[in-house]
Short mmCIF file of C-alpha atoms and ligand atoms in Angstrom, two decimals:
data_model
loop_
_atom_site.label_atom_id
_atom_site.label_comp_id
_atom_site.label_asym_id
_atom_site.label_seq_id
_atom_site.Cartn_x
_atom_site.Cartn_y
_atom_site.Cartn_z
CA MET A 134 125.29 142.45 -50.80
CA ASN A 135 124.96 138.48 -49.79
CA SER A 136 125.64 139.28 -46.07
CA ILE A 137 123.37 141.99 -46.16
CA SER A 138 120.52 140.19 -47.60
CA THR A 139 120.98 137.49 -45.43
CA TYR A 140 120.71 139.90 -42.66
CA LEU A 141 117.73 141.40 -43.71
CA VAL A 142 116.28 137.62 -44.31
CA SER A 143 117.37 137.36 -40.81
CA ILE A 144 115.43 140.25 -39.21
CA ILE A 145 112.30 139.77 -40.83
CA LEU A 146 112.60 136.17 -39.76
CA LEU A 147 112.89 137.25 -36.42
CA PHE A 148 110.42 139.85 -36.96
CA ASN A 149 107.93 137.37 -38.13
CA LEU A 150 109.10 134.98 -34.70
CA VAL A 151 108.38 137.55 -32.65
CA ILE A 152 104.77 138.53 -33.70
CA TYR A 153 104.18 135.00 -34.15
CA GLU A 154 105.30 134.28 -30.53
CA THR A 155 103.38 137.32 -29.03
CA ILE A 156 99.97 136.01 -31.19
CA GLU A 157 100.33 132.54 -29.74
CA SER A 158 101.09 133.13 -26.20
CA SER A 159 98.71 136.29 -25.89
CA TYR A 160 95.39 133.89 -24.15
CA THR A 161 96.15 131.58 -21.55
CA PRO A 162 95.18 128.01 -23.58
CA VAL A 163 92.02 126.77 -21.86
CA VAL A 164 91.41 123.47 -20.82
CA MET A 165 87.31 121.72 -21.06
CA TYR A 166 86.14 118.69 -19.36
CA HIS A 167 82.51 117.63 -20.16
CA GLY A 168 79.84 116.35 -17.89
CA MET A 169 77.82 113.16 -17.45
CA GLY A 170 75.82 112.35 -21.02
CA ASP A 171 78.10 114.60 -22.83
CA THR A 172 81.40 114.08 -24.99
CA ALA A 173 84.69 116.15 -25.25
CA TYR A 174 83.87 117.75 -28.93
CA GLY A 175 79.77 117.29 -28.30
CA SER A 176 77.59 119.69 -26.77
CA ILE A 177 80.61 122.22 -25.08
CA SER A 178 82.26 122.47 -28.43
CA SER A 179 80.27 125.66 -28.66
CA VAL A 180 81.81 127.22 -25.67
CA LYS A 181 85.54 126.05 -27.81
CA THR A 182 84.18 127.85 -30.76
CA PHE A 183 82.94 130.96 -28.94
CA LEU A 184 86.15 131.66 -27.32
CA GLU A 185 88.30 130.59 -30.15
CA ASN A 186 86.33 133.31 -32.34
CA LYS A 187 86.36 135.77 -29.68
CA LEU A 188 90.02 135.56 -27.97
CA THR A 189 91.84 135.11 -31.37
CA GLY A 190 94.87 132.76 -31.43
CA ILE A 191 93.80 131.23 -27.96
CA TYR A 192 94.31 127.48 -27.63
CA VAL A 193 91.34 125.24 -26.25
CA THR A 194 91.48 121.62 -25.74
CA SER A 195 88.54 119.47 -24.30
CA ILE A 196 89.60 116.06 -22.36
CA GLN A 197 88.43 112.85 -23.91
CA MET A 198 88.17 109.66 -22.31
CA GLY A 199 88.85 106.75 -24.33
CA SER A 200 90.00 107.13 -28.32
CA ASN A 201 86.52 108.20 -29.70
CA ALA A 202 83.23 109.84 -28.72
CA GLU A 203 81.20 106.41 -27.90
CA GLU A 204 83.99 105.72 -25.37
CA ASP A 205 84.27 108.89 -23.73
CA PHE A 206 80.48 109.06 -23.59
CA PHE A 207 80.29 106.19 -21.55
CA SER A 208 83.07 106.72 -19.64
CA SER A 209 80.85 109.84 -18.30
CA TYR A 210 79.31 106.93 -16.29
CA LEU A 211 81.22 104.01 -16.21
CA MET A 212 84.94 104.70 -16.17
CA ASN A 213 86.44 105.29 -12.38
CA LEU A 214 86.98 108.74 -11.76
CA ASN A 215 90.66 108.22 -9.63
CA LYS A 216 91.55 106.61 -13.42
CA GLN A 217 90.10 109.43 -15.25
CA VAL A 218 91.82 111.83 -12.86
CA GLU A 219 95.07 110.20 -13.72
CA THR A 220 94.71 109.60 -17.26
CA ALA A 221 93.61 113.08 -17.84
CA CYS A 222 96.70 114.38 -16.07
CA SER A 223 98.83 112.45 -18.64
CA ILE A 224 97.15 114.32 -21.28
CA ILE A 225 97.62 117.89 -19.78
CA LYS A 226 101.05 117.13 -18.99
CA ALA A 227 101.71 115.29 -22.91
CA ASP A 228 99.93 118.94 -24.14
CA SER A 229 103.07 121.14 -24.84
CA ASN A 230 100.52 124.21 -25.37
CA LEU A 231 99.44 123.55 -22.28
CA LYS A 232 103.30 123.98 -20.28
CA ASN A 233 103.09 127.29 -18.83
CA GLY A 234 99.54 126.79 -17.32
CA TYR A 235 96.37 126.87 -18.28
CA ASN A 236 92.69 127.97 -17.21
CA ALA A 237 90.52 125.22 -17.05
CA ILE A 238 86.39 124.63 -17.15
CA GLY A 239 84.58 122.06 -16.20
CA PHE A 240 80.78 121.60 -16.82
CA SER A 241 79.08 119.75 -14.12
CA GLN A 242 80.99 116.68 -12.89
CA GLY A 243 83.66 117.78 -14.97
CA GLY A 244 83.77 120.95 -12.22
CA GLN A 245 85.03 117.64 -9.34
CA ILE A 246 86.72 116.22 -12.09
CA LEU A 247 89.16 119.51 -12.90
CA ARG A 248 89.50 120.72 -9.24
CA ALA A 249 91.18 116.86 -8.24
CA ILE A 250 93.15 117.10 -11.38
CA ALA A 251 94.07 120.90 -9.68
CA GLN A 252 94.88 119.05 -6.31
CA ARG A 253 96.59 116.12 -7.59
CA CYS A 254 97.90 117.32 -10.37
CA PRO A 255 99.82 120.45 -9.99
CA GLU A 256 101.90 120.76 -13.01
CA PRO A 257 101.11 122.34 -15.43
CA PRO A 258 99.55 124.74 -13.40
CA MET A 259 95.92 125.41 -13.61
CA LYS A 260 95.43 129.23 -12.90
CA ASN A 261 91.77 129.74 -13.29
CA LEU A 262 89.16 126.68 -11.95
CA ILE A 263 85.36 127.68 -13.44
CA SER A 264 83.45 125.23 -12.08
CA LEU A 265 79.78 125.43 -14.08
CA GLY A 266 77.35 123.45 -12.10
CA GLY A 267 79.74 121.47 -10.58
CA GLN A 268 78.83 119.18 -7.28
CA HIS A 269 81.27 119.70 -5.23
CA GLN A 270 79.83 117.99 -1.83
CA GLY A 271 78.17 115.72 -4.14
CA VAL A 272 74.77 114.65 -5.05
CA TYR A 273 71.77 112.65 -3.01
CA GLY A 274 69.37 111.98 -6.01
CA LEU A 275 69.67 112.35 -9.60
CA PRO A 276 67.18 114.94 -10.68
CA LYS A 277 68.87 115.44 -14.28
CA CYS A 278 70.35 112.24 -15.71
CA LEU A 279 71.31 113.88 -19.61
CA GLY A 280 71.85 110.80 -21.27
CA THR A 281 69.64 108.00 -22.89
CA VAL A 282 66.47 106.25 -21.06
CA LYS A 283 68.50 103.24 -20.94
CA ILE A 284 71.47 104.36 -19.16
CA CYS A 285 69.72 106.89 -16.67
CA ASN A 286 67.77 104.17 -15.87
CA TYR A 287 70.82 101.97 -15.63
CA VAL A 288 72.42 104.54 -13.19
CA ARG A 289 69.60 104.66 -10.87
CA GLU A 290 68.96 100.99 -10.40
CA MET A 291 72.69 100.71 -9.54
CA LEU A 292 72.49 103.96 -7.09
CA ASN A 293 69.20 102.41 -5.45
CA PHE A 294 71.29 98.75 -4.97
CA GLY A 295 73.67 100.52 -2.92
CA ALA A 296 76.42 103.54 -4.25
CA TYR A 297 78.88 102.74 -1.18
CA VAL A 298 78.90 98.94 -2.29
CA SER A 299 82.35 98.47 -3.36
CA TYR A 300 82.42 97.26 -7.42
CA ILE A 301 79.61 100.08 -7.55
CA GLN A 302 81.91 102.32 -6.20
CA ASP A 303 84.93 101.28 -8.22
CA ASN A 304 82.75 101.37 -11.86
CA LEU A 305 79.88 104.02 -11.42
CA VAL A 306 80.82 107.75 -11.74
CA GLN A 307 77.90 108.99 -10.02
CA ALA A 308 78.18 106.68 -7.28
CA GLU A 309 81.46 107.94 -6.74
CA TYR A 310 80.30 111.56 -5.75
CA TRP A 311 77.15 110.07 -4.15
CA HIS A 312 76.86 112.04 -0.76
CA ASP A 313 74.37 110.11 1.35
CA PRO A 314 73.90 112.56 4.57
CA LEU A 315 71.91 110.09 6.34
CA GLN A 316 75.21 108.08 6.39
CA GLU A 317 77.71 110.82 6.34
CA GLN A 318 80.22 108.34 8.08
CA LEU A 319 79.35 105.40 5.53
CA TYR A 320 80.39 107.94 2.83
CA ARG A 321 83.63 108.80 4.18
CA ASN A 322 84.68 105.48 4.67
CA ARG A 323 83.68 104.08 1.30
CA SER A 324 83.21 107.30 -1.10
CA ILE A 325 86.38 106.14 -3.05
CA PHE A 326 86.30 109.64 -4.79
CA LEU A 327 84.71 112.82 -3.35
CA ALA A 328 85.45 112.10 0.41
CA ASP A 329 89.04 111.68 -1.01
CA ILE A 330 89.28 115.07 -2.91
CA ASN A 331 87.18 116.78 0.12
CA ASN A 332 89.85 115.31 2.54
CA GLU A 333 87.09 114.22 4.64
CA LYS A 334 88.95 110.75 5.41
CA GLN A 335 91.84 110.60 7.49
CA PRO A 336 94.62 111.20 7.54
CA ARG A 337 94.65 113.87 5.23
CA ASN A 338 96.26 114.72 2.94
CA GLU A 339 98.23 118.02 2.99
CA SER A 340 99.19 118.28 -0.46
CA TYR A 341 95.60 118.50 -1.73
CA LYS A 342 95.37 122.04 -0.06
CA THR A 343 98.56 123.21 -1.01
CA ASN A 344 97.81 122.89 -4.47
CA LEU A 345 94.45 124.06 -4.19
CA ILE A 346 95.41 127.30 -2.84
CA LYS A 347 97.64 127.65 -5.82
CA LEU A 348 94.96 128.88 -7.61
CA LYS A 349 94.69 132.35 -9.12
CA ASN A 350 90.76 132.08 -9.08
CA LEU A 351 88.34 129.38 -8.26
CA GLU A 352 84.54 129.96 -9.59
CA SER A 353 81.94 127.47 -8.80
CA SER A 354 78.43 127.23 -8.19
CA TRP A 355 77.20 124.53 -5.74
CA PHE A 356 79.22 124.24 -2.49
CA GLN A 357 76.53 123.36 -0.01
CA PHE A 358 75.27 120.91 1.11
CA TYR A 359 72.91 119.12 3.69
CA GLN A 360 73.97 118.98 7.19
CA PRO A 361 74.42 115.66 8.27
CA GLY A 362 72.08 113.07 9.59
CA GLN A 363 69.02 114.57 7.64
CA ALA A 364 68.49 115.71 3.78
CA LYS A 365 66.10 118.66 4.41
CA ILE A 366 68.61 121.45 5.54
CA VAL A 367 70.92 122.82 3.27
CA TYR A 368 74.04 124.87 5.19
CA LYS A 369 76.04 127.26 3.59
CA LEU A 370 79.70 126.32 2.37
CA GLN A 371 80.74 128.80 4.89
CA ASP A 372 79.32 127.00 7.73
CA SER A 373 80.57 123.42 6.66
CA PRO A 374 83.75 121.74 8.71
CA LEU A 375 85.05 121.54 4.96
CA TYR A 376 85.57 125.25 5.03
CA LYS A 377 85.68 126.40 8.64
CA GLU A 378 88.60 123.38 9.40
CA ASP A 379 89.77 124.32 6.08
CA TRP A 380 90.48 121.00 5.00
CA ILE A 381 91.55 121.97 1.16
CA GLY A 382 91.77 125.28 1.21
CA LEU A 383 88.45 126.90 0.46
CA LYS A 384 88.65 129.29 3.51
CA GLN A 385 92.07 130.41 2.34
CA LEU A 386 90.92 131.16 -1.29
CA ASP A 387 87.70 133.01 0.32
CA GLN A 388 89.86 135.09 2.93
CA THR A 389 92.19 136.09 -0.08
CA LYS A 390 89.42 137.27 -2.19
CA ARG A 391 89.98 134.38 -4.76
CA LEU A 392 86.98 131.82 -4.42
CA LYS A 393 83.85 133.43 -6.18
CA LEU A 394 80.85 131.73 -5.55
CA LEU A 395 78.13 132.49 -8.44
CA GLY A 396 74.98 130.59 -8.43
CA THR A 397 73.05 132.47 -11.03
CA ILE A 398 73.44 130.30 -14.06
CA GLY A 399 69.72 129.70 -13.92
CA ASP A 400 68.74 126.00 -14.20
CA HIS A 401 71.50 123.33 -14.20
CA LEU A 402 73.81 124.48 -16.89
CA GLN A 403 71.30 126.60 -18.88
CA PHE A 404 73.12 129.34 -19.65
CA HIS A 405 73.95 131.00 -23.20
CA VAL A 406 77.42 130.99 -24.64
CA HIS A 407 76.61 134.26 -26.61
CA GLY A 408 74.68 135.68 -23.53
CA LYS A 409 75.73 138.43 -21.08
CA TRP A 410 76.35 136.35 -18.60
CA PHE A 411 78.89 133.93 -19.66
CA ASN A 412 80.80 137.28 -20.63
CA ASP A 413 80.72 139.53 -17.97
CA GLU A 414 81.21 136.47 -15.51
CA ILE A 415 83.58 134.19 -16.93
CA VAL A 416 85.47 135.20 -20.23
CA GLU A 417 86.18 138.90 -19.27
CA PRO A 418 87.22 138.32 -15.93
CA TYR A 419 89.22 134.78 -16.34
CA LEU A 420 89.82 134.11 -19.50
CA SER A 421 90.93 137.42 -21.38
CA THR A 422 94.19 138.06 -19.91
C1 NAG B 1345 98.33 112.61 -1.41
O1 NAG B 1345 98.31 113.23 -2.62
C2 NAG B 1345 98.88 112.77 -3.60
C3 NAG B 1345 98.59 113.33 -4.73
O2 NAG B 1345 97.31 112.21 -5.53
C4 NAG B 1345 99.67 111.54 -3.81
O3 NAG B 1345 100.60 111.34 -4.88
C5 NAG B 1345 100.16 111.34 -1.97
O4 NAG B 1345 100.84 109.63 -1.94
C6 NAG B 1345 99.20 111.36 -1.21
N1 NAG B 1345 99.61 111.59 0.24
C7 NAG B 1345 99.00 110.79 0.99
C8 NAG B 1345 99.42 110.64 2.19
O5 NAG B 1345 98.23 109.82 0.81
C1 NAG B 1346 83.91 103.69 9.39
O1 NAG B 1346 85.10 103.33 9.49
C2 NAG B 1346 85.24 103.24 10.68
C3 NAG B 1346 87.08 102.82 11.06
O2 NAG B 1346 87.25 101.80 10.23
C4 NAG B 1346 84.86 102.21 11.66
O3 NAG B 1346 85.20 102.27 13.05
C5 NAG B 1346 83.49 102.44 11.67
O4 NAG B 1346 82.38 101.61 12.19
C6 NAG B 1346 82.72 102.89 10.15
N1 NAG B 1346 81.38 102.99 10.10
C7 NAG B 1346 80.60 102.72 8.82
C8 NAG B 1346 79.42 103.44 8.63
O5 NAG B 1346 81.56 102.37 7.65
#
């Protein structure tokens, strides 16, 4: 009698455990990385809430730099990107929910940061990388500065003073992905972040390509850039040496149909979380499995 009830209890426990496990693991967890002037739980929280409501049981986390929203906000302008990648890598590794891998969504510059994480921090594995408005070949000009007037003016002043001056490179996020097509060689020599993750420096780091091609899909806009030496003609990603010589594996991802270049999100980051575009192009194909 006693042993039968114990047996039944264990079956019930086991049954619950199985159901619980199934629910818990049915969707791949998501890691988000915010853009300039935002915070981990600021405006992008609407995406987290939306995914949690739509995909029951999904684990969604958002990377925060520093211990509170204020530090996180300032880090989006003033925290060395290499340091951000390293810190985010530790956060991801320490999160047991992510141990079997995760999908990543980067907003604006968060897209470049997540790509660097895929290239430099391959464990746990990033599966799909969705980069919404990421500037993967850099910026030359700062048309949209989504912050307070004071900090945007400060960023502009520093960039005008000299994006490739070493102390500005070391401390100003936007300088670290500043790409001056009129000074291509200077950019390659001095850019401590973008030229490195795009493997434009010598010697090239083979592991960047090895790691990036492990992605199931790379979904992005904005991989094209100006032809060197001028700032009018933009060439297609497929015509750039980055692609043609395949320094980071984009060509290989493309040839295996895993590079998805979608440029239809309207103005920079203007899309509706509840809209058809986000659901049909992002949620259904990449996050619903
Ligand atoms: C390549 O990148 C990895 C990851 O960031 C780093 O550990 C390694 O030292 C780099 N290799 C070279 C040759 O720079
Ligand atoms: C870039 O670095 C190379 C090698 O150190 C040097 O020869 C070249 O003059 C540098 N160019 C610029 C524009 O800084």
